[in-house]
Short mmCIF file of C-alpha atoms and ligand atoms in Angstrom, two decimals:
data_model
loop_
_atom_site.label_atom_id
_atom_site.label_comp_id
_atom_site.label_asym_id
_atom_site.label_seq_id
_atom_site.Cartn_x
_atom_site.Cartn_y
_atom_site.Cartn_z
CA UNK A 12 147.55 39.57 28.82
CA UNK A 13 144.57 40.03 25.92
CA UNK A 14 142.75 42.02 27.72
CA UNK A 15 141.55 45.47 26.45
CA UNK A 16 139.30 48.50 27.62
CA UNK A 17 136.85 49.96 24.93
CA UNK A 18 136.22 53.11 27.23
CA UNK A 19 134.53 52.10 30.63
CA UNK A 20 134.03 48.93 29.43
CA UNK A 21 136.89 46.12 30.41
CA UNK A 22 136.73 43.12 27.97
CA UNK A 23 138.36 39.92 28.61
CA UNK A 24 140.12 40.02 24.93
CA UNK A 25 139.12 41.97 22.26
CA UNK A 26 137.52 39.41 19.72
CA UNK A 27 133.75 39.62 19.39
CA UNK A 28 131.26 38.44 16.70
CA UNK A 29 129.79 41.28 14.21
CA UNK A 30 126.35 41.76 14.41
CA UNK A 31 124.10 39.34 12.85
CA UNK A 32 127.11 37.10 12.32
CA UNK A 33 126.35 34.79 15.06
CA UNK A 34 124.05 33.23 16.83
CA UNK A 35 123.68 31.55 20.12
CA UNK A 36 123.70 28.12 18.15
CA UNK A 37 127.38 28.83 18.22
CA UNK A 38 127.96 27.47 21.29
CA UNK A 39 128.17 24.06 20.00
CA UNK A 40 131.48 25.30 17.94
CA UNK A 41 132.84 27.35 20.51
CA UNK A 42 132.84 28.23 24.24
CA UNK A 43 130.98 31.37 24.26
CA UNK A 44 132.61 32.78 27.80
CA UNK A 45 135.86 32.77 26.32
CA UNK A 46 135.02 35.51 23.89
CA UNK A 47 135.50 39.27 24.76
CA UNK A 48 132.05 40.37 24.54
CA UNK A 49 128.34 38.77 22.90
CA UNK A 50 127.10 41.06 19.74
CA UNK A 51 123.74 39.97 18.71
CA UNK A 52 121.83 40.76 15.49
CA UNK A 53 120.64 44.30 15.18
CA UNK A 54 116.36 44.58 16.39
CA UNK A 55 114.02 46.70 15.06
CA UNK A 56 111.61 48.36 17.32
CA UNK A 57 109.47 48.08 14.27
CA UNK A 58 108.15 44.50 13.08
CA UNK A 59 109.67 43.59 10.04
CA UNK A 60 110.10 40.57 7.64
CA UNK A 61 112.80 41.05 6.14
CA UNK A 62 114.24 41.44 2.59
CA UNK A 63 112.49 38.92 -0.43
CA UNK A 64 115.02 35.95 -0.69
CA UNK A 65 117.78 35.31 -1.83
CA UNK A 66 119.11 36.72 0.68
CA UNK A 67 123.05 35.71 0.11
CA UNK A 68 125.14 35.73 -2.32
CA UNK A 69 128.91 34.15 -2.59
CA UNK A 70 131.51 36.55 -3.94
CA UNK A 71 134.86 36.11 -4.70
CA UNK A 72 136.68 36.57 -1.42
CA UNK A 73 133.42 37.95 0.15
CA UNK A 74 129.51 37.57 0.26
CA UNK A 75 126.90 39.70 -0.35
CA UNK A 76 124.22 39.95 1.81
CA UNK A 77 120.57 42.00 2.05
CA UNK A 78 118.38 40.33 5.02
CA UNK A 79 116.67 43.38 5.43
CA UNK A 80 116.99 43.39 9.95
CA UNK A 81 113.71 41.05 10.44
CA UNK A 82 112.24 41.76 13.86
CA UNK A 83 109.87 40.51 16.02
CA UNK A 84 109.99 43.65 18.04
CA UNK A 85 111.72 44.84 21.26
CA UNK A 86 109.47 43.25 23.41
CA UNK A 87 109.93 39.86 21.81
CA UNK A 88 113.56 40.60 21.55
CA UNK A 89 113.68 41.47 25.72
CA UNK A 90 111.97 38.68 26.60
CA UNK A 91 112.60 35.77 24.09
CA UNK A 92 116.35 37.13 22.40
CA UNK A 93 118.00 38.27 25.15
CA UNK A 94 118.00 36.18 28.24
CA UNK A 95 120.02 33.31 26.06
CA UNK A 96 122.91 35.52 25.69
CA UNK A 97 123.06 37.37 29.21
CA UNK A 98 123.55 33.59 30.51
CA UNK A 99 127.74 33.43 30.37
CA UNK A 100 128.62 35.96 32.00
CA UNK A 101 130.28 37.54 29.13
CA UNK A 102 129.45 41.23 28.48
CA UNK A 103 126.12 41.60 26.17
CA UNK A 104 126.55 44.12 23.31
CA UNK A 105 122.79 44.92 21.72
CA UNK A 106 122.41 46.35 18.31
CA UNK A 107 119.23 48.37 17.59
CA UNK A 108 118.42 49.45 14.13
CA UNK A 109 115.55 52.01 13.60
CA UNK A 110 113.75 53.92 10.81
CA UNK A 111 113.88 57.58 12.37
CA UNK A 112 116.20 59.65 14.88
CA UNK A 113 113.23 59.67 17.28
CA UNK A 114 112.49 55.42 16.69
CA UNK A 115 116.47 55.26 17.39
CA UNK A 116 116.15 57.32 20.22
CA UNK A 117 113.21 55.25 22.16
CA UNK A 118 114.60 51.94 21.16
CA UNK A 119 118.35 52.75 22.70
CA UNK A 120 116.81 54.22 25.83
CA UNK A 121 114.42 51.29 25.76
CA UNK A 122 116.90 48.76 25.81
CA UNK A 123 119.19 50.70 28.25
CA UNK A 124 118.66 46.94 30.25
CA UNK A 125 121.13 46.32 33.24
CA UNK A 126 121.82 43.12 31.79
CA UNK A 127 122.95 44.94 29.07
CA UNK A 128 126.67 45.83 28.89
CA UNK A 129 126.62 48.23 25.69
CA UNK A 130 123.98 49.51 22.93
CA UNK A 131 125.39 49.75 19.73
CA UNK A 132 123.44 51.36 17.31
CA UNK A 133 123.70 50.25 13.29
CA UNK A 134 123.16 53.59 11.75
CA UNK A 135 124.70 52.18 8.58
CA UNK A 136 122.54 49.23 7.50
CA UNK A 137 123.01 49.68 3.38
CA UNK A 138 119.49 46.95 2.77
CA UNK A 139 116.70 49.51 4.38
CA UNK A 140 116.69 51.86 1.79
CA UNK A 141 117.24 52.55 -1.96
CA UNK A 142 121.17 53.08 -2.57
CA UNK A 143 122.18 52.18 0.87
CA UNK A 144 121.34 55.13 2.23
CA UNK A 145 121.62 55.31 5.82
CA UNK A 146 122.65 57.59 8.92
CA UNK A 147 125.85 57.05 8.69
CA UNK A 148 126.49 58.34 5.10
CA UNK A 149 126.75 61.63 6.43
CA UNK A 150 128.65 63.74 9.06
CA UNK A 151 125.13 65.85 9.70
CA UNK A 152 122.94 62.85 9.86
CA UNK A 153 125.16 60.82 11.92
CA UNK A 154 125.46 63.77 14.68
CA UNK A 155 121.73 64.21 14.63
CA UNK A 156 121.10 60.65 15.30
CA UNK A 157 123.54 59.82 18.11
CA UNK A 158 123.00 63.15 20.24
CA UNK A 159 119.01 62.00 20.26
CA UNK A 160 120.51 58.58 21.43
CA UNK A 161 123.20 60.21 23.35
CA UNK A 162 120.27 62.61 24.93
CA UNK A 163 118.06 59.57 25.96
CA UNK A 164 120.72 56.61 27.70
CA UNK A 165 124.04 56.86 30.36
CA UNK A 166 124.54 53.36 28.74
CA UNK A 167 127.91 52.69 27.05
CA UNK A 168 127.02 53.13 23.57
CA UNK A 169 128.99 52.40 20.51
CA UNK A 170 128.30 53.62 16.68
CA UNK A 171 128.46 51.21 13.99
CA UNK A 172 129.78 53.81 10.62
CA UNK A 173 129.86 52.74 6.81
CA UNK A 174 132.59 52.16 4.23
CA UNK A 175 129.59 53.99 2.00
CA UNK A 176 130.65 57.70 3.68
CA UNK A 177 132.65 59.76 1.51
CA UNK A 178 134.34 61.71 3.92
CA UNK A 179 135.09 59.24 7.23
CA UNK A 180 137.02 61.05 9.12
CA UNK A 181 134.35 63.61 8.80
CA UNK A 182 131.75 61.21 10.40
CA UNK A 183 133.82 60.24 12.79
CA UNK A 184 134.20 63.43 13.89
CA UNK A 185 130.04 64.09 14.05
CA UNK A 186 129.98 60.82 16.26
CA UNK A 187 132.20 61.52 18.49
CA UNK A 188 131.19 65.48 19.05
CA UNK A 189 127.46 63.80 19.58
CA UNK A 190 128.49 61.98 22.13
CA UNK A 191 129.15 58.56 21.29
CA UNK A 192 131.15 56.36 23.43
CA UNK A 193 133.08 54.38 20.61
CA UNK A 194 133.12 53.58 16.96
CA UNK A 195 132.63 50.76 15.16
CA UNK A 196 134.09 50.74 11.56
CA UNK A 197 132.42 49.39 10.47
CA UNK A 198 129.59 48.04 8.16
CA UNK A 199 129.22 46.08 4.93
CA UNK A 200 130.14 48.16 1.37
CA UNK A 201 127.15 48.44 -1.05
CA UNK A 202 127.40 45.77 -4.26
CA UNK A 203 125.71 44.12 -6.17
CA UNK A 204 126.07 40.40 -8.73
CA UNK A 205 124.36 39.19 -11.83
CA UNK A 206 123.56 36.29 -12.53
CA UNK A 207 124.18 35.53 -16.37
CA UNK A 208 121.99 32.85 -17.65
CA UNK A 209 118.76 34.02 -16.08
CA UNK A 210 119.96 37.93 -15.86
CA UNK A 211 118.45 38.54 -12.87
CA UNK A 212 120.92 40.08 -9.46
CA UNK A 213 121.34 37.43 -7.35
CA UNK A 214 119.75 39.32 -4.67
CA UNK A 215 116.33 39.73 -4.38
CA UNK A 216 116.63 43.01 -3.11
CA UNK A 217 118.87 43.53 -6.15
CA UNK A 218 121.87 45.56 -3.67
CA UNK A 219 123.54 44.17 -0.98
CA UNK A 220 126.54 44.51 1.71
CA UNK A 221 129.72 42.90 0.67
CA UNK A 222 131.47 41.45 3.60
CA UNK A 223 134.51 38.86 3.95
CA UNK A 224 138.69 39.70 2.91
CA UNK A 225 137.63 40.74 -0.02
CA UNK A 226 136.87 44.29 2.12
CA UNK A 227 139.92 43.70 4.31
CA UNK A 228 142.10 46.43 3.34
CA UNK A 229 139.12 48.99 2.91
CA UNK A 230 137.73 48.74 6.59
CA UNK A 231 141.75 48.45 8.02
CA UNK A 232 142.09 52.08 6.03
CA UNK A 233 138.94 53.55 7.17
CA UNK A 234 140.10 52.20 11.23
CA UNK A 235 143.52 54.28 10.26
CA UNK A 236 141.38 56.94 9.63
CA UNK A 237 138.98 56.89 12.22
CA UNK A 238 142.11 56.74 14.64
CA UNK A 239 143.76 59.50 12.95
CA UNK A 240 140.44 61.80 13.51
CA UNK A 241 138.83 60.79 16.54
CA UNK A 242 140.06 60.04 20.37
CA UNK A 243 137.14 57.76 20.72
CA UNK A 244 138.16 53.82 20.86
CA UNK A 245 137.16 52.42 17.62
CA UNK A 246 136.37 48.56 17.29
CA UNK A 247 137.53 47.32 13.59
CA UNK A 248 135.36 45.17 11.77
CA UNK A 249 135.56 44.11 7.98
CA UNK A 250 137.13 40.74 6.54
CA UNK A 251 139.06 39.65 9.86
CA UNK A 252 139.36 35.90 9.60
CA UNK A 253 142.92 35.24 11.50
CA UNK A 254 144.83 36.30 14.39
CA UNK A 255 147.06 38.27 12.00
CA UNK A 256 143.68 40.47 10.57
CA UNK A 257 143.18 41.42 14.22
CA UNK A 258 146.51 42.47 15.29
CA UNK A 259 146.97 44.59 11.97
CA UNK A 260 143.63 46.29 13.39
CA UNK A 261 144.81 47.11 16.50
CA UNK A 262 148.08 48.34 14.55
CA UNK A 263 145.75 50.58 12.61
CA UNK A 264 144.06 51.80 15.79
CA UNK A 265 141.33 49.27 17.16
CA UNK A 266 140.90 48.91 20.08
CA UNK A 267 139.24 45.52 19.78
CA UNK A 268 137.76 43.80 16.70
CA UNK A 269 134.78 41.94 15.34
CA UNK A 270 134.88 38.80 13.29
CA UNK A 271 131.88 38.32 10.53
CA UNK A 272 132.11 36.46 7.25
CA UNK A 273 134.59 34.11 8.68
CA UNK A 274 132.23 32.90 11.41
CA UNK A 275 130.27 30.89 8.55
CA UNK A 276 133.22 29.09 7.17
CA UNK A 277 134.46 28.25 10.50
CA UNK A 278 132.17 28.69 13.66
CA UNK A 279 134.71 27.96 15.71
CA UNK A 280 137.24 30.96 14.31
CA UNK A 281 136.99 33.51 16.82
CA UNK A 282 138.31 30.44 19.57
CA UNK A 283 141.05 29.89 16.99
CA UNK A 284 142.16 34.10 16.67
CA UNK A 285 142.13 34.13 20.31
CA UNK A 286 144.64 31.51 20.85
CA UNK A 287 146.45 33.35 17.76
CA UNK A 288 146.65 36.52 19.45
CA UNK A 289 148.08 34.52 22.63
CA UNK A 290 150.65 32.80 20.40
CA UNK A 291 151.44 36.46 18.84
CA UNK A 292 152.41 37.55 22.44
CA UNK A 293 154.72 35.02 23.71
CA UNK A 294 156.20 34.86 20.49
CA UNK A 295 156.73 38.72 20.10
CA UNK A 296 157.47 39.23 23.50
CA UNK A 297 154.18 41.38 24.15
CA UNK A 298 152.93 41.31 27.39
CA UNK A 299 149.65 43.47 27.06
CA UNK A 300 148.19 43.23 23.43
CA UNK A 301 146.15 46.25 24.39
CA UNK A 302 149.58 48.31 23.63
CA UNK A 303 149.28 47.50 20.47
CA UNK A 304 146.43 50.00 19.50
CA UNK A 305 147.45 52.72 17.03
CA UNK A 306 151.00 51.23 17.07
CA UNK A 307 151.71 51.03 13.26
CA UNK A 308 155.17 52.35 12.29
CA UNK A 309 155.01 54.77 10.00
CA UNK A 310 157.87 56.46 9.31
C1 LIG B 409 121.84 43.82 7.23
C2 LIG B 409 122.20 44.74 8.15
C3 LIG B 409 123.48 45.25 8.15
O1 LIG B 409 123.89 46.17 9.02
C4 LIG B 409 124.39 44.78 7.25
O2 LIG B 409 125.64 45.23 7.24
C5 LIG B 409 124.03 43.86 6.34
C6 LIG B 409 122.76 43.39 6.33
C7 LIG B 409 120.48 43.30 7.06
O3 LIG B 409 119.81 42.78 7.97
O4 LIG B 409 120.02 43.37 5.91
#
């Protein structure tokens, strides 16, 4: 049995695409109501076009990425965005990224949709401001931010946190006394590349998030932490690319995962982990994966 509750919420398994890591073209790779729940690519209730290109960047082990949330708006988003992913019956998971506590505020209680399973709000974008500032980056701002949210929807409502934080336990801690539902941890980590013929970054917003393995073992330490400090669930996210990076989550202390990077090498991964995860079972003798959570030996 994969299934898995993230608070209220019941998911069918707990694999789901990162935000802004898939798109509804995926269903061509991959049967879409298989997976445990539909993230789409955070909206801005602001119109905006986005970082200047390049955009991307290949790492070693990761890429680096500054798209800068382009948006079309909420209405757009409602009315053009939306309705394609509502369509399988698979729970809906919105991401809303805003400028202001009041701009997240309005948008989350905006988009508080019954078609609309859970808002999860990216308060740790690192490609909006100068030094990846955001939210998230600190236990004050991140418990001013989700109690406006918190004040303003009954919707299920996760918290998407940053590797950027220096003290994540102590964010944690601000999300979950504000009111916030779950935790995802959690975003891309600030970097940056050169390239050295022409000097210039190969950004063209100079900084970008790293995402992919490379940032494996950083996000499955800040989960440990997160599970360690909070009672919350917390949904891992961060380099998982195989049935094995998801079950070491849930060992850490997710309660369900989302898979990124690895979605553009293979669109048709998250089909693959869940069939992993099912293997992991009948060959380990597990009968609800959900057990797993937290369940990392450690002494
Ligand atoms: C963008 C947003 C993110 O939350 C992230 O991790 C990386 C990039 C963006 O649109 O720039």
């Amino acid at each position: 049995d994969l299934s898995v509750k993230v608070g209220d919420i019941s998911l069918q398994n707990p694999v789901m695409p990162a935000s802004g890591c898939f798109a509804i073209e995926y269903q061509e790779a991959l049967d879409l109501s298989r997976l445990g729940a539909l993230v789409i690519k955070s909206v801005s209730p602001k119109s905006r076009a986005g970082n200047p290109t390049p955009r991307v960047a290949e790492t070693h082990g990761g890429m680096l990425n500054s798209i800068g949330i382009p948006s079309k708006g909420l209405d757009y988003y409602r009315r053009e965005v939306l309705p394609a992913y509502t369509a399988f019956g698979t729970p809906v998971v919105v991401s809303i990224s805003a400028d202001t506590v009041d701009e997240f505020a309005d948008a989350c209680a905006e988009m508080s949709l019954p078609e609309v399973a859970v808002i999860e709000a990216n308060i740790s974008c690192p490609n909006l401001e100068a030094d990846g500032m955001a939210f998230a980056m600190s236990p004050d701002t991140t418990y001013k931010v989700v109690s406006a949210i918190r004040g303003r929807t009954k919707h299920p409502f996760w918290v998407k946190l940053t590797p950027n934080a220096s003290n994540i336990a102590a964010v944690a801690k601000a999300a979950e006394e504000a009111g916030a539902d779950a935790i995802v941890m959690g975003n891309t980590i600030l970097g940056m590349a050169i390239d050295v013929r022409t000097r210039k970054p190969k950004l063209g917003n100079v900084m970008g998030g790293l995402s992919g393995p490379a940032i494996k073992p950083i996000a499955l330490r800040l989960v440990h932490q997160c599970y360690r400090a909070v009672r919350v669930p917390i949904i891992g996210c961060g380099g998982i690319s195989s049935a094995e990076d998801a079950i070491e989550f849930m060992l850490a202390g997710a309660s369900a995962v989302q898979v990124g990077t690895a979605s553009f090498l293979d669109p048709g991964i998250m089909s693959k982990i869940i069939d992993g995860l099912q293997a992991y079972c009948v060959e380990m003798g597990v009968s609800h994966l959900r057990e797993l959570t937290g369940q990392v030996k450690l002494d």
